[in-house]
Amino acid sequence: MGSLEEVTVARIAEVEDCSKQWCLAWHHSGGILASCGDDKVVRVWKCTAESPFLECRTKLDSSHTRAIRSVCFSHDGKFLASASFDSTIVIYEKGEDGEFEETNKLEGHESEVKGCAFSPSDEFFATCSRDKSVWFWQLDEEDDFAVSSILQPHTGDVKFITWHPTEDLLLSCSYDFSIRLYKFDGEVSSFLSTDHCKIHLGLGHSSTHCAAFDATGRRMVTVGEDRVVQLWTCTATPEEGGVRNGKWQKAARCTVAWNSVNGLIAVGGGDESVRVFRVEGTEGEETIQEIAQYTGHEGDVNCVSWHPKDSTLLATASDDGSIRLLRLQL
């Protein structure tokens, strides 16, 4: 059994009772980390080799009027995006001085925006909302974001979205007990969601909170209200696969991240803990084995994110108002 050792703790306490941290995202260089939360601020942290290991270098605090639920970087590092409960998405562009400044505000969702993500090619940008819709935006040559598709296949809140690691294929998680896949159709220049791209979770989660693909995109893992970590095999016609293991959980699983380097899965949730799992066995006969655990948080763990370069470094965001870096020791 390994361990998750605490590297540093950055506490957000400027606004009393409004410090819950919802999301964090690594810049693809691994040098900076973005975070967001209830205090309506996007923070950009510099990752350093020595103590304090995280230094807040930028606060973007004038763009949103309500809690910020999600942040993400474009793969080329040019853009940072934030999605808020005020129903807007803000795009920040990196300037010549290395700082990010607001350059665009995307509007259209009728309710809280819960997720945002750039496609692997950075040509597309997706958002999801409590209004049950998934929006696709396309980046033009002038760096403007135009609506490409608006889809509403879900019958409940859309809580989370994530892209396939190499294809323009998007996955969405909803409170309606299903996940959806969307693929770009070049002939009609829009994204489509069809019946064969819907996975019913009658034998899976009661409500899906988060999902992650492995490095190849052939498998994915989901977590949800039922306290189960679920593995899936991705095929042309998605069907349920993998294993379920719910004996060890005590609270809902809120977040999951699949390490693209070593294949380990990090999970956080409502029991204030972070767990790391290894997938063992041959395809179709996999088992999930817990190999490390961290119990230092004092609130729900809302987001976990592996460092893109250092496969042993994990960042976490929590209801306790902290951003933490954890080191995996095996």
Short mmCIF file of N, CA and C in Angstrom, two decimals, residues 152-296:
data_model
loop_
_atom_site.label_atom_id
_atom_site.label_comp_id
_atom_site.label_asym_id
_atom_site.label_seq_id
_atom_site.Cartn_x
_atom_site.Cartn_y
_atom_site.Cartn_z
N GLN A 152 -29.68 19.31 -26.64
CA GLN A 152 -30.34 19.09 -25.35
C GLN A 152 -30.87 17.66 -25.27
N PRO A 153 -29.99 16.68 -25.31
CA PRO A 153 -30.44 15.28 -25.24
C PRO A 153 -30.75 14.82 -23.83
N HIS A 154 -30.24 15.54 -22.83
CA HIS A 154 -30.47 15.14 -21.44
C HIS A 154 -31.80 15.69 -20.93
N THR A 155 -32.35 15.00 -19.95
CA THR A 155 -33.59 15.45 -19.30
C THR A 155 -33.34 15.98 -17.90
N GLY A 156 -32.08 16.05 -17.50
CA GLY A 156 -31.69 16.59 -16.21
C GLY A 156 -30.49 17.50 -16.35
N ASP A 157 -30.09 18.11 -15.24
CA ASP A 157 -28.90 18.97 -15.24
C ASP A 157 -27.72 18.25 -15.87
N VAL A 158 -26.96 18.95 -16.68
CA VAL A 158 -25.71 18.40 -17.22
C VAL A 158 -24.59 18.90 -16.32
N LYS A 159 -23.99 17.99 -15.59
CA LYS A 159 -23.06 18.36 -14.52
C LYS A 159 -21.61 18.47 -14.98
N PHE A 160 -21.23 17.68 -15.99
CA PHE A 160 -19.81 17.60 -16.32
C PHE A 160 -19.63 17.22 -17.78
N ILE A 161 -18.58 17.74 -18.41
CA ILE A 161 -18.22 17.36 -19.77
C ILE A 161 -16.71 17.14 -19.85
N THR A 162 -16.30 16.24 -20.75
CA THR A 162 -14.88 16.02 -20.99
C THR A 162 -14.69 15.52 -22.41
N TRP A 163 -13.57 15.86 -23.02
CA TRP A 163 -13.27 15.45 -24.39
C TRP A 163 -12.44 14.17 -24.41
N HIS A 164 -12.62 13.40 -25.47
CA HIS A 164 -11.73 12.27 -25.77
C HIS A 164 -10.31 12.83 -25.92
N PRO A 165 -9.27 12.09 -25.52
CA PRO A 165 -7.91 12.64 -25.53
C PRO A 165 -7.34 12.96 -26.92
N THR A 166 -7.86 12.33 -27.97
CA THR A 166 -7.28 12.56 -29.30
C THR A 166 -8.31 12.94 -30.36
N GLU A 167 -9.58 12.73 -30.12
CA GLU A 167 -10.61 12.98 -31.12
C GLU A 167 -11.56 14.10 -30.68
N ASP A 168 -12.26 14.67 -31.66
CA ASP A 168 -13.28 15.67 -31.35
C ASP A 168 -14.57 14.95 -30.96
N LEU A 169 -14.48 14.25 -29.86
CA LEU A 169 -15.58 13.45 -29.31
C LEU A 169 -15.78 13.89 -27.87
N LEU A 170 -16.99 14.34 -27.54
CA LEU A 170 -17.28 14.86 -26.20
C LEU A 170 -18.19 13.91 -25.44
N LEU A 171 -17.97 13.83 -24.13
CA LEU A 171 -18.81 13.04 -23.24
C LEU A 171 -19.45 13.98 -22.22
N SER A 172 -20.74 13.77 -21.93
CA SER A 172 -21.44 14.57 -20.92
C SER A 172 -22.06 13.67 -19.87
N CYS A 173 -22.07 14.13 -18.60
CA CYS A 173 -22.66 13.42 -17.47
C CYS A 173 -23.84 14.23 -16.95
N SER A 174 -24.92 13.53 -16.60
CA SER A 174 -26.14 14.21 -16.19
C SER A 174 -26.80 13.55 -15.00
N TYR A 175 -27.69 14.31 -14.37
CA TYR A 175 -28.50 13.78 -13.28
C TYR A 175 -29.64 12.89 -13.79
N ASP A 176 -29.77 12.74 -15.10
CA ASP A 176 -30.86 11.92 -15.65
C ASP A 176 -30.47 10.44 -15.79
N PHE A 177 -29.42 10.01 -15.09
CA PHE A 177 -28.96 8.62 -15.06
C PHE A 177 -28.35 8.17 -16.39
N SER A 178 -27.82 9.10 -17.17
CA SER A 178 -27.21 8.70 -18.45
C SER A 178 -25.98 9.55 -18.72
N ILE A 179 -25.12 9.03 -19.60
CA ILE A 179 -24.05 9.82 -20.16
C ILE A 179 -24.22 9.81 -21.67
N ARG A 180 -23.77 10.87 -22.33
CA ARG A 180 -23.93 11.01 -23.78
C ARG A 180 -22.59 11.25 -24.43
N LEU A 181 -22.48 10.81 -25.68
CA LEU A 181 -21.31 11.08 -26.50
C LEU A 181 -21.74 11.89 -27.72
N TYR A 182 -20.89 12.85 -28.10
CA TYR A 182 -21.19 13.73 -29.23
C TYR A 182 -19.98 13.74 -30.16
N LYS A 183 -20.24 13.61 -31.45
CA LYS A 183 -19.15 13.59 -32.42
C LYS A 183 -19.42 14.60 -33.52
N PHE A 184 -18.36 15.26 -33.97
CA PHE A 184 -18.49 16.27 -35.02
C PHE A 184 -18.78 15.61 -36.35
N ASP A 185 -19.79 16.11 -37.04
CA ASP A 185 -20.15 15.63 -38.37
C ASP A 185 -19.68 16.66 -39.39
N GLY A 186 -18.62 16.34 -40.10
CA GLY A 186 -18.06 17.29 -41.04
C GLY A 186 -18.97 17.65 -42.19
N GLU A 187 -19.89 16.75 -42.54
CA GLU A 187 -20.79 17.01 -43.66
C GLU A 187 -21.78 18.13 -43.36
N VAL A 188 -22.24 18.18 -42.13
CA VAL A 188 -23.20 19.23 -41.76
C VAL A 188 -22.56 20.29 -40.86
N SER A 189 -21.26 20.12 -40.58
CA SER A 189 -20.48 21.08 -39.78
C SER A 189 -21.11 21.35 -38.42
N SER A 190 -21.53 20.28 -37.77
CA SER A 190 -22.09 20.43 -36.43
C SER A 190 -21.89 19.15 -35.64
N PHE A 191 -22.14 19.22 -34.35
CA PHE A 191 -22.03 18.05 -33.49
C PHE A 191 -23.38 17.36 -33.39
N LEU A 192 -23.33 16.03 -33.33
CA LEU A 192 -24.54 15.23 -33.28
C LEU A 192 -24.51 14.33 -32.06
N SER A 193 -25.68 14.12 -31.48
CA SER A 193 -25.86 13.15 -30.42
C SER A 193 -26.99 12.23 -30.88
N THR A 194 -26.68 10.94 -31.03
CA THR A 194 -27.67 10.00 -31.52
C THR A 194 -27.96 8.94 -30.48
N ASP A 195 -29.02 8.17 -30.70
CA ASP A 195 -29.44 7.18 -29.72
C ASP A 195 -28.35 6.17 -29.40
N HIS A 196 -27.54 5.79 -30.40
CA HIS A 196 -26.52 4.79 -30.13
C HIS A 196 -25.34 5.36 -29.35
N CYS A 197 -25.36 6.69 -29.14
CA CYS A 197 -24.31 7.32 -28.35
C CYS A 197 -24.81 7.67 -26.95
N LYS A 198 -25.84 6.97 -26.51
CA LYS A 198 -26.37 7.18 -25.17
C LYS A 198 -26.16 5.92 -24.35
N ILE A 199 -25.67 6.08 -23.14
CA ILE A 199 -25.47 4.95 -22.25
C ILE A 199 -26.40 5.12 -21.06
N HIS A 200 -27.37 4.23 -20.94
CA HIS A 200 -28.25 4.24 -19.78
C HIS A 200 -27.53 3.62 -18.60
N LEU A 201 -27.72 4.20 -17.43
CA LEU A 201 -27.00 3.74 -16.26
C LEU A 201 -27.92 3.03 -15.28
N GLY A 202 -28.89 2.31 -15.80
CA GLY A 202 -29.79 1.57 -14.93
C GLY A 202 -29.06 0.57 -14.07
N LEU A 203 -27.96 0.02 -14.59
CA LEU A 203 -27.15 -0.92 -13.82
C LEU A 203 -25.88 -0.25 -13.30
N GLY A 204 -25.80 1.06 -13.53
CA GLY A 204 -24.62 1.79 -13.09
C GLY A 204 -24.97 2.81 -12.04
N HIS A 205 -24.67 4.09 -12.30
CA HIS A 205 -24.85 5.12 -11.30
C HIS A 205 -26.29 5.59 -11.20
N SER A 206 -26.69 6.00 -10.00
CA SER A 206 -27.98 6.65 -9.85
C SER A 206 -27.92 8.08 -10.34
N SER A 207 -26.75 8.69 -10.32
CA SER A 207 -26.51 10.02 -10.87
C SER A 207 -25.02 10.14 -11.11
N THR A 208 -24.63 10.56 -12.31
CA THR A 208 -23.21 10.59 -12.67
C THR A 208 -22.63 11.97 -12.44
N HIS A 209 -21.56 12.06 -11.67
CA HIS A 209 -20.96 13.33 -11.32
C HIS A 209 -19.76 13.69 -12.20
N CYS A 210 -18.98 12.70 -12.62
CA CYS A 210 -17.74 13.01 -13.31
C CYS A 210 -17.27 11.80 -14.10
N ALA A 211 -16.43 12.02 -15.11
CA ALA A 211 -15.90 10.95 -15.94
C ALA A 211 -14.50 11.33 -16.43
N ALA A 212 -13.73 10.32 -16.82
CA ALA A 212 -12.39 10.55 -17.36
C ALA A 212 -12.03 9.43 -18.32
N PHE A 213 -11.37 9.77 -19.41
CA PHE A 213 -10.84 8.79 -20.36
C PHE A 213 -9.43 8.40 -19.94
N ASP A 214 -9.02 7.18 -20.34
CA ASP A 214 -7.61 6.83 -20.19
C ASP A 214 -6.83 7.48 -21.33
N ALA A 215 -5.52 7.28 -21.36
CA ALA A 215 -4.67 7.97 -22.34
C ALA A 215 -5.00 7.59 -23.77
N THR A 216 -5.49 6.37 -24.00
CA THR A 216 -5.79 5.92 -25.35
C THR A 216 -7.19 6.31 -25.80
N GLY A 217 -8.07 6.61 -24.85
CA GLY A 217 -9.45 6.90 -25.19
C GLY A 217 -10.31 5.66 -25.37
N ARG A 218 -9.74 4.48 -25.13
CA ARG A 218 -10.47 3.24 -25.31
C ARG A 218 -11.29 2.86 -24.07
N ARG A 219 -10.92 3.42 -22.94
CA ARG A 219 -11.66 3.14 -21.71
C ARG A 219 -11.98 4.45 -21.02
N MET A 220 -13.02 4.42 -20.22
CA MET A 220 -13.33 5.57 -19.39
C MET A 220 -13.80 5.08 -18.03
N VAL A 221 -13.74 6.01 -17.06
CA VAL A 221 -14.17 5.71 -15.70
C VAL A 221 -15.17 6.79 -15.29
N THR A 222 -16.23 6.38 -14.59
CA THR A 222 -17.23 7.32 -14.11
C THR A 222 -17.43 7.13 -12.61
N VAL A 223 -17.86 8.21 -11.95
CA VAL A 223 -18.20 8.17 -10.53
C VAL A 223 -19.50 8.92 -10.32
N GLY A 224 -20.20 8.59 -9.23
CA GLY A 224 -21.49 9.24 -9.03
C GLY A 224 -22.03 9.13 -7.64
N GLU A 225 -23.34 9.41 -7.54
CA GLU A 225 -24.03 9.47 -6.27
C GLU A 225 -24.08 8.11 -5.57
N ASP A 226 -23.98 7.03 -6.36
CA ASP A 226 -24.12 5.69 -5.79
C ASP A 226 -22.83 5.17 -5.15
N ARG A 227 -21.79 6.01 -5.09
CA ARG A 227 -20.53 5.67 -4.42
C ARG A 227 -19.78 4.54 -5.13
N VAL A 228 -19.97 4.43 -6.45
CA VAL A 228 -19.33 3.37 -7.24
C VAL A 228 -18.33 3.97 -8.22
N VAL A 229 -17.19 3.33 -8.36
CA VAL A 229 -16.24 3.64 -9.43
C VAL A 229 -16.50 2.64 -10.55
N GLN A 230 -16.88 3.14 -11.73
CA GLN A 230 -17.32 2.26 -12.81
C GLN A 230 -16.38 2.38 -14.01
N LEU A 231 -15.91 1.24 -14.52
CA LEU A 231 -15.08 1.21 -15.72
C LEU A 231 -15.94 0.88 -16.94
N TRP A 232 -15.60 1.52 -18.07
CA TRP A 232 -16.32 1.27 -19.32
C TRP A 232 -15.32 1.04 -20.44
N THR A 233 -15.67 0.21 -21.39
CA THR A 233 -14.89 0.04 -22.61
C THR A 233 -15.59 0.79 -23.73
N CYS A 234 -14.87 1.65 -24.41
CA CYS A 234 -15.45 2.47 -25.47
C CYS A 234 -15.42 1.72 -26.80
N THR A 235 -16.59 1.56 -27.41
CA THR A 235 -16.71 0.88 -28.69
C THR A 235 -17.52 1.76 -29.63
N ALA A 236 -17.68 1.30 -30.87
CA ALA A 236 -18.47 2.05 -31.84
C ALA A 236 -19.91 2.21 -31.36
N THR A 237 -20.41 1.19 -30.68
CA THR A 237 -21.73 1.25 -30.06
C THR A 237 -21.52 1.04 -28.58
N PRO A 238 -21.43 2.14 -27.79
CA PRO A 238 -21.09 1.99 -26.37
C PRO A 238 -22.04 1.06 -25.63
N GLU A 239 -21.47 0.18 -24.85
CA GLU A 239 -22.24 -0.72 -24.02
C GLU A 239 -21.58 -0.79 -22.65
N GLU A 240 -22.33 -1.19 -21.69
CA GLU A 240 -21.77 -1.26 -20.34
C GLU A 240 -20.69 -2.34 -20.28
N GLY A 241 -19.61 -2.00 -19.57
CA GLY A 241 -18.53 -2.97 -19.43
C GLY A 241 -17.74 -2.67 -18.18
N GLY A 242 -16.71 -3.46 -17.95
CA GLY A 242 -15.85 -3.23 -16.80
C GLY A 242 -16.40 -3.80 -15.52
N VAL A 243 -15.98 -3.23 -14.41
CA VAL A 243 -16.33 -3.76 -13.10
C VAL A 243 -16.88 -2.67 -12.22
N ARG A 244 -17.57 -3.07 -11.18
CA ARG A 244 -18.05 -2.15 -10.17
C ARG A 244 -17.48 -2.61 -8.83
N ASN A 245 -17.11 -1.64 -8.04
CA ASN A 245 -16.59 -1.95 -6.72
C ASN A 245 -17.07 -0.88 -5.76
N GLY A 246 -18.10 -1.16 -4.98
CA GLY A 246 -18.67 -0.15 -4.10
C GLY A 246 -18.52 -0.47 -2.64
N LYS A 247 -17.79 -1.49 -2.28
CA LYS A 247 -17.74 -1.93 -0.88
C LYS A 247 -16.96 -0.98 0.02
N TRP A 248 -16.01 -0.24 -0.55
CA TRP A 248 -15.13 0.57 0.28
C TRP A 248 -15.67 1.97 0.51
N GLN A 249 -16.67 2.43 -0.27
CA GLN A 249 -17.08 3.82 -0.18
C GLN A 249 -18.06 4.10 0.93
N LYS A 250 -18.02 5.36 1.43
CA LYS A 250 -18.93 5.79 2.47
C LYS A 250 -19.73 7.02 2.05
N ALA A 251 -19.38 7.66 0.94
CA ALA A 251 -20.06 8.87 0.50
C ALA A 251 -19.94 8.97 -1.01
N ALA A 252 -20.77 9.88 -1.58
CA ALA A 252 -20.80 10.04 -3.03
C ALA A 252 -19.42 10.41 -3.56
N ARG A 253 -19.11 9.90 -4.75
CA ARG A 253 -17.87 10.26 -5.44
C ARG A 253 -18.14 11.48 -6.31
N CYS A 254 -17.37 12.55 -6.15
CA CYS A 254 -17.61 13.81 -6.85
C CYS A 254 -16.72 14.00 -8.06
N THR A 255 -15.53 13.43 -8.05
CA THR A 255 -14.55 13.77 -9.06
C THR A 255 -13.62 12.60 -9.33
N VAL A 256 -13.13 12.50 -10.57
CA VAL A 256 -12.23 11.43 -10.94
C VAL A 256 -11.25 11.93 -12.00
N ALA A 257 -10.01 11.44 -11.95
CA ALA A 257 -8.99 11.80 -12.95
C ALA A 257 -8.14 10.57 -13.25
N TRP A 258 -7.88 10.33 -14.53
CA TRP A 258 -7.11 9.16 -14.97
C TRP A 258 -5.74 9.64 -15.42
N ASN A 259 -4.70 9.15 -14.76
CA ASN A 259 -3.34 9.57 -15.07
C ASN A 259 -2.92 9.04 -16.43
N SER A 260 -2.54 9.95 -17.34
CA SER A 260 -2.21 9.55 -18.71
C SER A 260 -0.85 8.89 -18.81
N VAL A 261 -0.02 8.99 -17.77
CA VAL A 261 1.34 8.44 -17.81
C VAL A 261 1.39 7.05 -17.19
N ASN A 262 0.90 6.91 -15.95
CA ASN A 262 1.02 5.63 -15.25
C ASN A 262 -0.29 4.86 -15.14
N GLY A 263 -1.38 5.41 -15.67
CA GLY A 263 -2.65 4.69 -15.70
C GLY A 263 -3.38 4.60 -14.37
N LEU A 264 -2.95 5.36 -13.37
CA LEU A 264 -3.61 5.33 -12.08
C LEU A 264 -4.82 6.27 -12.07
N ILE A 265 -5.83 5.92 -11.26
CA ILE A 265 -7.07 6.69 -11.18
C ILE A 265 -7.17 7.33 -9.81
N ALA A 266 -7.39 8.65 -9.78
CA ALA A 266 -7.60 9.37 -8.52
C ALA A 266 -9.08 9.71 -8.40
N VAL A 267 -9.62 9.54 -7.19
CA VAL A 267 -11.03 9.78 -6.94
C VAL A 267 -11.18 10.58 -5.65
N GLY A 268 -12.07 11.58 -5.67
CA GLY A 268 -12.38 12.35 -4.48
C GLY A 268 -13.87 12.44 -4.29
N GLY A 269 -14.32 12.73 -3.06
CA GLY A 269 -15.76 12.76 -2.84
C GLY A 269 -16.19 13.32 -1.52
N GLY A 270 -17.42 12.93 -1.13
CA GLY A 270 -18.08 13.50 0.02
C GLY A 270 -17.59 13.01 1.37
N ASP A 271 -16.64 12.09 1.40
CA ASP A 271 -16.11 11.62 2.68
C ASP A 271 -14.80 12.31 3.04
N GLU A 272 -14.52 13.43 2.34
CA GLU A 272 -13.35 14.27 2.63
C GLU A 272 -12.03 13.58 2.34
N SER A 273 -12.05 12.55 1.52
CA SER A 273 -10.83 11.79 1.25
C SER A 273 -10.51 11.76 -0.24
N VAL A 274 -9.26 11.44 -0.53
CA VAL A 274 -8.79 11.20 -1.90
C VAL A 274 -8.21 9.80 -1.94
N ARG A 275 -8.61 9.02 -2.93
CA ARG A 275 -8.09 7.66 -3.07
C ARG A 275 -7.49 7.49 -4.46
N VAL A 276 -6.46 6.66 -4.54
CA VAL A 276 -5.82 6.32 -5.82
C VAL A 276 -5.99 4.83 -6.06
N PHE A 277 -6.37 4.46 -7.29
CA PHE A 277 -6.61 3.07 -7.65
C PHE A 277 -5.75 2.66 -8.83
N ARG A 278 -5.44 1.38 -8.86
CA ARG A 278 -4.77 0.78 -10.01
C ARG A 278 -5.74 -0.22 -10.64
N VAL A 279 -5.83 -0.18 -11.98
CA VAL A 279 -6.64 -1.16 -12.70
C VAL A 279 -5.77 -2.37 -13.00
N GLU A 280 -6.21 -3.53 -12.55
CA GLU A 280 -5.44 -4.76 -12.73
C GLU A 280 -6.26 -5.79 -13.49
N GLY A 281 -5.56 -6.74 -14.13
CA GLY A 281 -6.24 -7.79 -14.87
C GLY A 281 -6.29 -7.51 -16.36
N THR A 282 -6.74 -8.49 -17.12
CA THR A 282 -6.85 -8.37 -18.56
C THR A 282 -8.16 -7.70 -18.95
N GLU A 283 -8.23 -7.22 -20.19
CA GLU A 283 -9.42 -6.53 -20.66
C GLU A 283 -10.65 -7.43 -20.53
N GLY A 284 -11.70 -6.86 -19.96
CA GLY A 284 -12.91 -7.62 -19.73
C GLY A 284 -12.96 -8.30 -18.38
N GLU A 285 -11.80 -8.38 -17.71
CA GLU A 285 -11.72 -9.02 -16.39
C GLU A 285 -10.96 -8.12 -15.41
N GLU A 286 -11.07 -6.80 -15.60
CA GLU A 286 -10.34 -5.87 -14.75
C GLU A 286 -10.91 -5.82 -13.33
N THR A 287 -10.04 -5.53 -12.40
CA THR A 287 -10.43 -5.23 -11.03
C THR A 287 -9.79 -3.91 -10.64
N ILE A 288 -10.41 -3.22 -9.69
CA ILE A 288 -9.90 -1.95 -9.21
C ILE A 288 -9.32 -2.15 -7.81
N GLN A 289 -8.05 -1.82 -7.64
CA GLN A 289 -7.39 -2.01 -6.36
C GLN A 289 -6.95 -0.66 -5.79
N GLU A 290 -7.39 -0.36 -4.58
CA GLU A 290 -6.96 0.87 -3.93
C GLU A 290 -5.51 0.73 -3.49
N ILE A 291 -4.69 1.75 -3.82
CA ILE A 291 -3.26 1.67 -3.49
C ILE A 291 -2.79 2.83 -2.62
N ALA A 292 -3.60 3.89 -2.46
CA ALA A 292 -3.18 5.01 -1.62
C ALA A 292 -4.42 5.82 -1.21
N GLN A 293 -4.30 6.51 -0.08
CA GLN A 293 -5.42 7.30 0.42
C GLN A 293 -4.90 8.53 1.16
N TYR A 294 -5.65 9.65 1.05
CA TYR A 294 -5.34 10.88 1.78
C TYR A 294 -6.61 11.34 2.47
N THR A 295 -6.53 11.65 3.77
CA THR A 295 -7.70 12.02 4.56
C THR A 295 -7.54 13.38 5.22
N GLY A 296 -6.73 14.25 4.66
CA GLY A 296 -6.43 15.53 5.30
C GLY A 296 -7.43 16.64 5.05
#
